[in-house]
mmCIF file of C-alpha atoms (C1' of nucleotides) in Angstrom:
data_model
loop_
_atom_site.group_PDB
_atom_site.id
_atom_site.type_symbol
_atom_site.label_atom_id
_atom_site.label_comp_id
_atom_site.label_asym_id
_atom_site.label_seq_id
_atom_site.Cartn_x
_atom_site.Cartn_y
_atom_site.Cartn_z
ATOM 1 C CA MET A 831 0.167 -0.317 -0.122
ATOM 2 C CA PRO A 832 1.962 2.646 1.342
ATOM 3 C CA GLU A 833 3.339 5.165 -1.113
ATOM 4 C CA LEU A 834 5.180 8.677 0.018
ATOM 5 C CA PRO A 835 1.587 10.438 1.439
ATOM 6 C CA GLU A 836 0.909 7.117 3.707
ATOM 7 C CA VAL A 837 4.284 7.410 4.894
ATOM 8 C CA GLU A 838 4.480 10.345 5.278
ATOM 9 C CA THR A 839 1.505 10.511 7.385
ATOM 10 C CA VAL A 840 2.902 8.009 9.156
ATOM 11 C CA LYS A 841 6.008 9.770 10.138
ATOM 12 C CA ARG A 842 4.172 12.848 11.541
ATOM 13 C CA GLN A 843 2.348 11.174 13.815
ATOM 14 C CA LEU A 844 5.085 8.853 15.176
ATOM 15 C CA LYS A 845 7.400 11.405 15.741
ATOM 16 C CA ASN A 846 4.412 13.398 17.502
ATOM 17 C CA SER A 847 4.026 10.650 19.810
ATOM 18 C CA LEU A 848 6.846 8.667 20.042
ATOM 19 C CA LYS A 849 9.958 11.432 20.537
ATOM 20 C CA GLY A 850 11.329 10.952 23.814
ATOM 21 C CA ASN A 851 9.523 7.510 24.417
ATOM 22 C CA VAL A 852 12.260 4.722 25.956
ATOM 23 C CA ILE A 853 11.555 1.754 24.942
ATOM 24 C CA ARG A 854 11.097 -1.062 27.579
ATOM 25 C CA ASP A 855 10.896 -4.111 25.384
ATOM 26 C CA VAL A 856 10.036 -5.670 22.086
ATOM 27 C CA SER A 857 8.013 -8.895 21.236
ATOM 28 C CA ILE A 858 8.862 -10.516 17.693
ATOM 29 C CA TYR A 859 6.053 -12.782 17.196
ATOM 30 C CA ASN A 860 7.475 -13.032 13.472
ATOM 31 C CA ASP A 861 11.105 -13.653 12.921
ATOM 32 C CA LYS A 862 10.629 -12.912 8.824
ATOM 33 C CA MET A 863 9.982 -9.420 9.737
ATOM 34 C CA ILE A 864 13.382 -8.553 11.061
ATOM 35 C CA LYS A 865 16.945 -7.437 9.490
ATOM 36 C CA VAL A 866 19.676 -6.766 11.316
ATOM 37 C CA GLY A 867 22.832 -5.096 9.651
ATOM 38 C CA ALA A 868 23.305 -4.128 6.125
ATOM 39 C CA GLY A 869 22.214 -7.108 4.350
ATOM 40 C CA LYS A 870 20.084 -7.166 1.573
ATOM 41 C CA ILE A 871 16.234 -8.189 2.091
ATOM 42 C CA SER A 872 15.767 -11.660 0.107
ATOM 43 C CA ASN A 873 12.120 -13.328 -0.548
ATOM 44 C CA ILE A 874 13.417 -16.482 0.241
ATOM 45 C CA LYS A 875 15.664 -16.300 3.315
ATOM 46 C CA ARG A 876 14.567 -13.663 5.599
ATOM 47 C CA GLY A 877 15.027 -13.573 9.516
ATOM 48 C CA SER A 878 16.125 -15.896 12.025
ATOM 49 C CA LYS A 879 15.549 -16.316 15.646
ATOM 50 C CA LYS A 880 19.320 -15.030 16.409
ATOM 51 C CA ASP A 881 18.882 -11.902 14.402
ATOM 52 C CA SER A 882 15.405 -11.170 16.422
ATOM 53 C CA LEU A 883 17.271 -11.964 19.746
ATOM 54 C CA ARG A 884 20.040 -9.577 18.590
ATOM 55 C CA PHE A 885 17.310 -6.445 17.516
ATOM 56 C CA ILE A 886 15.572 -7.284 21.182
ATOM 57 C CA LYS A 887 18.784 -6.692 22.876
ATOM 58 C CA ALA A 888 20.149 -3.609 21.148
ATOM 59 C CA VAL A 889 16.854 -1.624 21.014
ATOM 60 C CA ARG A 890 15.661 -2.239 24.737
ATOM 61 C CA GLY A 891 16.111 0.904 26.389
ATOM 62 C CA LYS A 892 17.002 3.226 23.837
ATOM 63 C CA LYS A 893 15.151 6.311 23.094
ATOM 64 C CA ILE A 894 13.413 7.645 20.331
ATOM 65 C CA LEU A 895 15.232 10.708 19.128
ATOM 66 C CA ASP A 896 13.598 11.483 15.834
ATOM 67 C CA VAL A 897 11.325 9.735 13.170
ATOM 68 C CA LYS A 898 12.399 10.726 9.324
ATOM 69 C CA ARG A 899 11.100 9.314 5.904
ATOM 70 C CA ARG A 900 13.217 8.784 3.115
ATOM 71 C CA GLY A 901 11.040 7.734 -0.354
ATOM 72 C CA LYS A 902 8.874 5.123 1.272
ATOM 73 C CA PHE A 903 11.167 4.228 3.879
ATOM 74 C CA LEU A 904 10.689 5.415 7.479
ATOM 75 C CA ILE A 905 13.689 5.676 9.631
ATOM 76 C CA ILE A 906 13.127 6.113 13.351
ATOM 77 C CA GLU A 907 16.586 7.400 15.017
ATOM 78 C CA LEU A 908 17.185 5.739 18.702
ATOM 79 C CA SER A 909 20.010 6.682 20.950
ATOM 80 C CA GLY A 910 22.999 4.996 20.761
ATOM 81 C CA GLY A 911 23.860 5.640 16.861
ATOM 82 C CA LEU A 912 21.047 2.886 16.111
ATOM 83 C CA ASN A 913 18.163 3.207 13.561
ATOM 84 C CA LEU A 914 15.111 1.258 12.858
ATOM 85 C CA MET A 915 14.515 1.042 8.866
ATOM 86 C CA ILE A 916 11.164 0.270 8.149
ATOM 87 C CA HIS A 917 9.359 -0.575 5.077
ATOM 88 C CA LEU A 918 5.606 -1.225 4.882
ATOM 89 C CA ARG A 919 5.358 -2.717 1.323
ATOM 90 C CA MET A 920 2.060 -3.663 0.209
ATOM 91 C CA SER A 921 -0.083 -4.085 3.653
ATOM 92 C CA GLY A 922 1.997 -2.662 6.655
ATOM 93 C CA GLN A 923 0.461 -1.015 9.717
ATOM 94 C CA LEU A 924 1.843 0.767 12.385
ATOM 95 C CA ILE A 925 -0.280 1.400 15.095
ATOM 96 C CA TYR A 926 0.247 3.400 18.435
ATOM 97 C CA LEU A 927 -1.724 2.594 21.154
ATOM 98 C CA GLU A 928 -1.558 5.350 24.322
ATOM 99 C CA ALA A 929 -1.065 4.036 27.810
ATOM 100 C CA HIS A 930 -4.404 5.021 29.652
ATOM 101 C CA SER A 931 -7.472 3.663 28.377
ATOM 102 C CA LEU A 932 -9.358 6.001 30.361
ATOM 103 C CA GLY A 933 -7.423 8.770 29.113
ATOM 104 C CA ARG A 934 -9.092 7.942 25.497
ATOM 105 C CA PRO A 935 -10.682 10.404 23.928
ATOM 106 C CA ILE A 936 -14.374 10.147 23.847
ATOM 107 C CA PHE A 937 -15.110 9.824 20.079
ATOM 108 C CA LEU A 938 -13.312 6.981 18.887
ATOM 109 C CA SER A 939 -13.974 6.359 14.981
ATOM 110 C CA LEU A 940 -15.565 2.824 14.196
ATOM 111 C CA ALA A 941 -11.913 1.882 12.759
ATOM 112 C CA GLN A 942 -10.411 2.907 16.042
ATOM 113 C CA THR A 943 -12.251 1.154 18.256
ATOM 114 C CA ALA A 944 -11.683 -1.795 16.343
ATOM 115 C CA VAL A 945 -7.999 -1.895 15.823
ATOM 116 C CA ARG A 946 -8.028 -1.025 19.811
ATOM 117 C CA GLN A 947 -10.079 -3.931 20.832
ATOM 118 C CA ARG A 948 -8.322 -6.248 18.664
ATOM 119 C CA LEU A 949 -4.585 -5.621 19.539
ATOM 120 C CA PRO A 950 -2.612 -7.913 18.541
ATOM 121 C CA THR A 951 -3.738 -8.995 15.660
ATOM 122 C CA LYS A 952 -2.961 -12.283 14.354
ATOM 123 C CA HIS A 953 -1.063 -10.011 12.157
ATOM 124 C CA THR A 954 0.562 -8.395 14.399
ATOM 125 C CA HIS A 955 4.441 -9.324 13.834
ATOM 126 C CA VAL A 956 5.948 -6.840 16.082
ATOM 127 C CA GLU A 957 5.049 -5.388 19.577
ATOM 128 C CA PHE A 958 7.282 -2.424 21.265
ATOM 129 C CA SER A 959 6.085 -1.206 24.502
ATOM 130 C CA PHE A 960 7.597 1.870 26.091
ATOM 131 C CA LYS A 961 8.557 3.073 29.175
ATOM 132 C CA ASN A 962 5.526 5.414 29.418
ATOM 133 C CA GLY A 963 2.971 2.506 29.053
ATOM 134 C CA SER A 964 2.587 2.856 25.378
ATOM 135 C CA ARG A 965 2.646 0.084 22.668
ATOM 136 C CA LEU A 966 3.632 0.412 18.834
ATOM 137 C CA PHE A 967 2.125 -2.863 16.919
ATOM 138 C CA TYR A 968 3.963 -3.780 13.273
ATOM 139 C CA ASN A 969 0.793 -5.301 11.852
ATOM 140 C CA ASP A 970 1.490 -6.309 7.949
ATOM 141 C CA THR A 971 -1.248 -9.090 6.707
ATOM 142 C CA ARG A 972 0.788 -9.907 3.594
ATOM 143 C CA GLN A 973 4.242 -9.930 5.344
ATOM 144 C CA PHE A 974 6.174 -8.063 2.637
ATOM 145 C CA GLY A 975 7.628 -5.389 4.711
ATOM 146 C CA HIS A 976 10.318 -5.563 7.363
ATOM 147 C CA ILE A 977 11.910 -3.659 10.158
ATOM 148 C CA ARG A 978 16.137 -3.573 9.523
ATOM 149 C CA LEU A 979 18.028 -2.353 12.587
ATOM 150 C CA ALA A 980 20.965 -0.779 11.400
ATOM 151 C CA ASN A 981 23.724 1.495 12.757
ATOM 152 C CA GLU A 982 24.903 4.669 10.845
ATOM 153 C CA ALA A 983 27.406 3.314 8.771
ATOM 154 C CA GLN A 984 24.633 0.419 8.101
ATOM 155 C CA LEU A 985 21.965 2.948 7.188
ATOM 156 C CA ARG A 986 24.384 4.762 4.862
ATOM 157 C CA GLU A 987 25.345 1.335 3.390
ATOM 158 C CA VAL A 988 21.700 0.290 2.572
ATOM 159 C CA PHE A 989 21.116 3.203 0.892
ATOM 160 C CA LYS A 990 23.746 3.552 -1.080
ATOM 161 C CA GLY A 991 22.947 0.179 -2.437
ATOM 162 C CA LEU A 992 19.440 1.276 -2.515
ATOM 163 C CA GLY A 993 20.382 4.571 -4.911
ATOM 164 C CA LEU A 994 17.222 6.124 -4.193
ATOM 165 C CA GLY A 995 16.194 8.968 -6.743
ATOM 166 C CA PRO A 996 15.297 12.492 -5.246
ATOM 167 C CA GLU A 997 12.205 13.369 -3.210
ATOM 168 C CA PRO A 998 9.532 14.245 -5.609
ATOM 169 C CA LEU A 999 8.511 17.090 -3.144
ATOM 170 C CA GLY A 1000 10.611 19.975 -3.642
ATOM 171 C CA LEU A 1001 12.248 18.874 -6.819
ATOM 172 C CA THR A 1002 12.568 21.572 -9.515
ATOM 173 C CA LEU A 1003 11.421 21.861 -12.804
ATOM 174 C CA GLU A 1004 15.046 21.433 -14.209
ATOM 175 C CA ASP A 1005 15.847 18.846 -11.990
ATOM 176 C CA PHE A 1006 12.459 16.780 -12.965
ATOM 177 C CA LYS A 1007 13.077 17.539 -16.715
ATOM 178 C CA ILE A 1008 16.962 15.847 -16.196
ATOM 179 C CA LEU A 1009 15.464 12.627 -14.480
ATOM 180 C CA LEU A 1010 13.125 12.204 -17.373
ATOM 181 C CA ASN A 1011 16.013 13.063 -20.222
ATOM 182 C CA SER A 1012 18.196 10.287 -18.313
ATOM 183 C CA ARG A 1013 16.164 7.446 -19.295
ATOM 184 C CA PRO A 1014 14.131 8.800 -22.786
ATOM 185 C CA GLU A 1015 13.305 5.477 -23.822
ATOM 186 C CA LYS A 1016 11.384 4.304 -21.101
ATOM 187 C CA ARG A 1017 7.757 4.158 -20.637
ATOM 188 C CA ILE A 1018 6.498 7.659 -18.148
ATOM 189 C CA LYS A 1019 4.967 5.633 -15.835
ATOM 190 C CA ASP A 1020 7.668 3.003 -15.684
ATOM 191 C CA LEU A 1021 10.153 6.147 -14.459
ATOM 192 C CA LEU A 1022 7.403 7.340 -11.769
ATOM 193 C CA LEU A 1023 7.384 4.005 -10.408
ATOM 194 C CA ASP A 1024 11.341 3.141 -10.368
ATOM 195 C CA GLN A 1025 12.662 4.212 -6.638
ATOM 196 C CA LYS A 1026 16.104 4.879 -8.449
ATOM 197 C CA THR A 1027 14.734 7.572 -10.535
ATOM 198 C CA ILE A 1028 12.180 9.249 -8.277
ATOM 199 C CA ALA A 1029 11.687 8.187 -4.498
ATOM 200 C CA GLY A 1030 8.313 7.396 -3.114
ATOM 201 C CA ILE A 1031 5.998 7.574 -5.648
ATOM 202 C CA GLY A 1032 3.552 4.337 -6.158
ATOM 203 C CA ASN A 1033 0.364 2.874 -8.645
ATOM 204 C CA ILE A 1034 -1.825 5.289 -7.041
ATOM 205 C CA TYR A 1035 0.087 8.372 -7.381
ATOM 206 C CA ALA A 1036 1.566 7.773 -10.541
ATOM 207 C CA ASP A 1037 -1.922 7.106 -12.035
ATOM 208 C CA GLU A 1038 -3.110 10.215 -10.592
ATOM 209 C CA SER A 1039 -0.451 12.473 -12.016
ATOM 210 C CA LEU A 1040 -0.606 11.130 -15.213
ATOM 211 C CA PHE A 1041 -4.607 11.650 -15.324
ATOM 212 C CA MET A 1042 -4.091 14.904 -14.156
ATOM 213 C CA ALA A 1043 -1.388 15.884 -16.554
ATOM 214 C CA GLY A 1044 -3.165 14.398 -19.374
ATOM 215 C CA ILE A 1045 -0.830 12.216 -20.160
ATOM 216 C CA MET A 1046 -0.782 8.507 -21.242
ATOM 217 C CA PRO A 1047 1.249 6.174 -18.990
ATOM 218 C CA ALA A 1048 2.970 4.096 -21.780
ATOM 219 C CA ARG A 1049 3.782 7.259 -23.842
ATOM 220 C CA GLN A 1050 7.981 7.103 -23.769
ATOM 221 C CA ALA A 1051 9.824 9.463 -21.523
ATOM 222 C CA ARG A 1052 11.488 11.476 -24.770
ATOM 223 C CA THR A 1053 8.259 12.190 -26.083
ATOM 224 C CA LEU A 1054 6.760 14.202 -23.542
ATOM 225 C CA THR A 1055 6.585 17.993 -24.646
ATOM 226 C CA ALA A 1056 7.981 20.574 -22.459
ATOM 227 C CA GLU A 1057 4.167 21.484 -21.424
ATOM 228 C CA GLU A 1058 3.494 18.498 -20.402
ATOM 229 C CA ILE A 1059 6.493 17.987 -18.119
ATOM 230 C CA THR A 1060 5.729 21.095 -16.421
ATOM 231 C CA ARG A 1061 2.000 19.483 -15.959
ATOM 232 C CA LEU A 1062 3.313 16.284 -14.765
ATOM 233 C CA HIS A 1063 5.514 18.185 -12.642
ATOM 234 C CA SER A 1064 3.148 19.977 -11.122
ATOM 235 C CA ALA A 1065 0.454 17.472 -10.959
ATOM 236 C CA ILE A 1066 2.991 15.141 -9.098
ATOM 237 C CA GLN A 1067 3.631 17.878 -6.650
ATOM 238 C CA ASP A 1068 0.226 18.679 -5.815
ATOM 239 C CA VAL A 1069 -1.478 15.360 -5.869
ATOM 240 C CA LEU A 1070 1.356 14.496 -3.088
ATOM 241 C CA ARG A 1071 0.503 17.575 -0.951
ATOM 242 C CA LYS A 1072 -3.068 17.122 -0.957
ATOM 243 C CA ALA A 1073 -2.765 13.359 -0.572
ATOM 244 C CA ILE A 1074 -0.881 14.147 2.849
ATOM 245 C CA LYS A 1075 -3.402 16.950 3.764
ATOM 246 C CA PHE A 1076 -5.668 13.664 3.934
ATOM 247 C CA GLY A 1077 -3.801 11.677 6.033
ATOM 248 C CA GLY A 1078 -3.240 9.176 2.581
ATOM 249 C CA SER A 1079 -5.047 6.568 0.759
ATOM 250 C CA SER A 1080 -6.330 4.165 2.946
ATOM 251 C CA LEU A 1081 -7.836 0.908 0.896
ATOM 252 C CA GLU A 1082 -7.566 -2.329 1.958
ATOM 253 C CA TYR A 1083 -5.055 -2.025 4.604
ATOM 254 C CA PHE A 1084 -3.718 1.117 4.799
ATOM 255 C CA LEU A 1085 -4.233 2.823 8.346
ATOM 256 C CA MET A 1086 -2.787 5.976 10.637
ATOM 257 C CA THR A 1087 -1.077 5.508 13.937
ATOM 258 C CA ASN A 1088 -3.980 6.185 15.542
ATOM 259 C CA GLY A 1089 -6.051 3.465 14.001
ATOM 260 C CA SER A 1090 -8.554 5.645 11.141
ATOM 261 C CA ALA A 1091 -8.483 5.782 7.521
ATOM 262 C CA GLY A 1092 -6.878 7.988 5.455
ATOM 263 C CA LYS A 1093 -9.283 9.833 3.184
ATOM 264 C CA PHE A 1094 -7.504 10.682 -0.112
ATOM 265 C CA SER A 1095 -8.658 7.659 -1.291
ATOM 266 C CA GLU A 1096 -12.120 9.396 -1.426
ATOM 267 C CA GLN A 1097 -10.332 11.902 -3.632
ATOM 268 C CA HIS A 1098 -9.079 9.592 -6.322
ATOM 269 C CA LEU A 1099 -9.648 10.474 -10.164
ATOM 270 C CA VAL A 1100 -8.886 7.114 -11.814
ATOM 271 C CA TYR A 1101 -6.798 4.889 -9.141
ATOM 272 C CA GLY A 1102 -9.020 1.888 -9.026
ATOM 273 C CA LYS A 1103 -11.963 3.155 -10.857
ATOM 274 C CA ASN A 1104 -11.533 1.100 -14.135
ATOM 275 C CA LYS A 1105 -15.098 1.244 -16.088
ATOM 276 C CA SER A 1106 -16.106 4.388 -14.098
ATOM 277 C CA PRO A 1107 -16.610 7.615 -16.354
ATOM 278 C CA CYS A 1108 -13.706 9.703 -16.427
ATOM 279 C CA PRO A 1109 -14.319 12.478 -13.593
ATOM 280 C CA ASN A 1110 -13.332 15.032 -16.444
ATOM 281 C CA CYS A 1111 -15.464 14.392 -19.494
ATOM 282 C CA GLY A 1112 -17.587 11.205 -18.671
ATOM 283 C CA GLU A 1113 -15.880 8.739 -20.728
ATOM 284 C CA ILE A 1114 -15.587 5.123 -19.379
ATOM 285 C CA LEU A 1115 -11.781 4.747 -18.299
ATOM 286 C CA SER A 1116 -9.947 1.776 -19.207
ATOM 287 C CA ALA A 1117 -7.190 0.113 -17.435
ATOM 288 C CA LYS A 1118 -4.142 -2.058 -19.004
ATOM 289 C CA LYS A 1119 -0.887 -3.595 -17.470
ATOM 290 C CA ILE A 1120 2.169 -1.491 -17.806
ATOM 291 C CA GLY A 1121 4.847 -3.311 -16.917
ATOM 292 C CA SER A 1122 3.858 -5.728 -14.196
ATOM 293 C CA ARG A 1123 0.955 -2.900 -12.349
ATOM 294 C CA THR A 1124 -2.459 -2.058 -14.086
ATOM 295 C CA ALA A 1125 -2.423 1.700 -15.104
ATOM 296 C CA THR A 1126 -6.006 3.313 -15.293
ATOM 297 C CA PHE A 1127 -6.482 6.088 -17.392
ATOM 298 C CA CYS A 1128 -8.958 8.106 -19.549
ATOM 299 C CA LEU A 1129 -8.638 7.870 -23.391
ATOM 300 C CA VAL A 1130 -9.992 10.841 -24.177
ATOM 301 C CA CYS A 1131 -8.651 12.954 -21.363
ATOM 302 C CA GLN A 1132 -5.007 11.504 -21.489
ATOM 303 C CA VAL A 1133 -2.854 11.612 -25.143
ATOM 304 C "C1'" DG B 27 11.124 -5.294 -21.514
ATOM 305 C "C1'" DG B 28 8.279 -9.304 -18.834
ATOM 306 C "C1'" DG B 29 7.937 -12.775 -14.679
ATOM 307 C "C1'" DC B 30 8.183 -15.206 -10.664
ATOM 308 C "C1'" DT B 31 8.672 -14.656 -5.594
ATOM 309 C "C1'" DC B 32 7.457 -13.554 -1.237
ATOM 310 C "C1'" DC B 33 2.132 -13.716 1.504
ATOM 311 C "C1'" DT B 34 -3.066 -13.385 3.005
ATOM 312 C "C1'" DG B 35 -7.626 -12.381 1.793
ATOM 313 C "C1'" DG B 36 -11.767 -10.487 -0.657
ATOM 314 C "C1'" DA B 37 -14.148 -10.550 -5.089
ATOM 315 C "C1'" DT B 38 -16.286 -13.179 -8.570
ATOM 316 C "C1'" DA C 167 -10.998 -22.287 -8.825
ATOM 317 C "C1'" DT C 168 -8.777 -18.478 -10.093
ATOM 318 C "C1'" DC C 169 -7.750 -13.798 -10.508
ATOM 319 C "C1'" DC C 170 -6.181 -9.557 -8.200
ATOM 320 C "C1'" DA C 171 -3.726 -5.980 -4.564
ATOM 321 C "C1'" DG C 172 -0.533 0.856 -2.142
ATOM 322 C "C1'" DG C 173 6.281 -3.637 -3.574
ATOM 323 C "C1'" DA C 174 10.278 -4.730 -5.029
ATOM 324 C "C1'" DG C 175 14.121 -7.827 -6.062
ATOM 325 C "C1'" DC C 176 16.147 -11.512 -9.118
ATOM 326 C "C1'" DC C 177 16.075 -14.118 -13.171
ATOM 327 C "C1'" DC C 178 16.425 -14.137 -17.968
#
DNA sequence: GGGCTCCTGGAT
DNA sequence: ATCCAGGAGCCC
């Protein structure tokens, strides 16, 4: 699920609630989710009892110094020069429970109530408890995500290996043009999804920004006119900023850290709306695979 | 480029 | 029973 706006939402909320907290203990229910050090994340061989024990021993007693985001990665900085580098992949959630149930706000959304009553769920793989009595749950139905423990050098090594492209928010038009020129033969949607080209955009925001800019997802980057590049650049900034304002998009899995849904999904123009009328012209929207991902678009509004 | 893989679960 | 899903690494 989570793309830049969802991870940014989680980052802001965790920063607010976790900063200064001291980790009392960690429970790891699924070793697969844990990685220690700078090694690559492999589908086949992931996590081990031994790594989990090292992880728990290392983070016990550490204080949360800051929470940051890079692309779709969340970075929780701990005392002692350690970092938790988290990727939620398709279905990861980070849910934060405050210490005192009596101090809960009176009006909880249905989603919040449901989440609070059930935790930990059968999809809770890691649970942090803090000295102030609060808890943080890592839930991940599909188990594609991970939590990596890394010191500063290992963190740098991992990011170097990933070779993430620039952040889209704040990227200048000039730099965006340079990015597109660097891979002119690629389809524009493939470029937007490639984290080495630009970091943080996923299937939702690629489709939404291409629709907003009036560009077909399968167009080769080199065929975009100057006007189209300008429109796409501002569409990306607009859609990401607006999605962050709405707390991201909740579809099947994504939730904010308080367990409530991100509301930007209600604002989607084309993503997930194949065979519905185009919000701009009324034409029935189309979908096809671009690479391995479904692209949804309007045959009239996008050229 | 595309295909397969890691998983679970909802829709059809 | 089969297909599909906010991701991404590895393999041709």
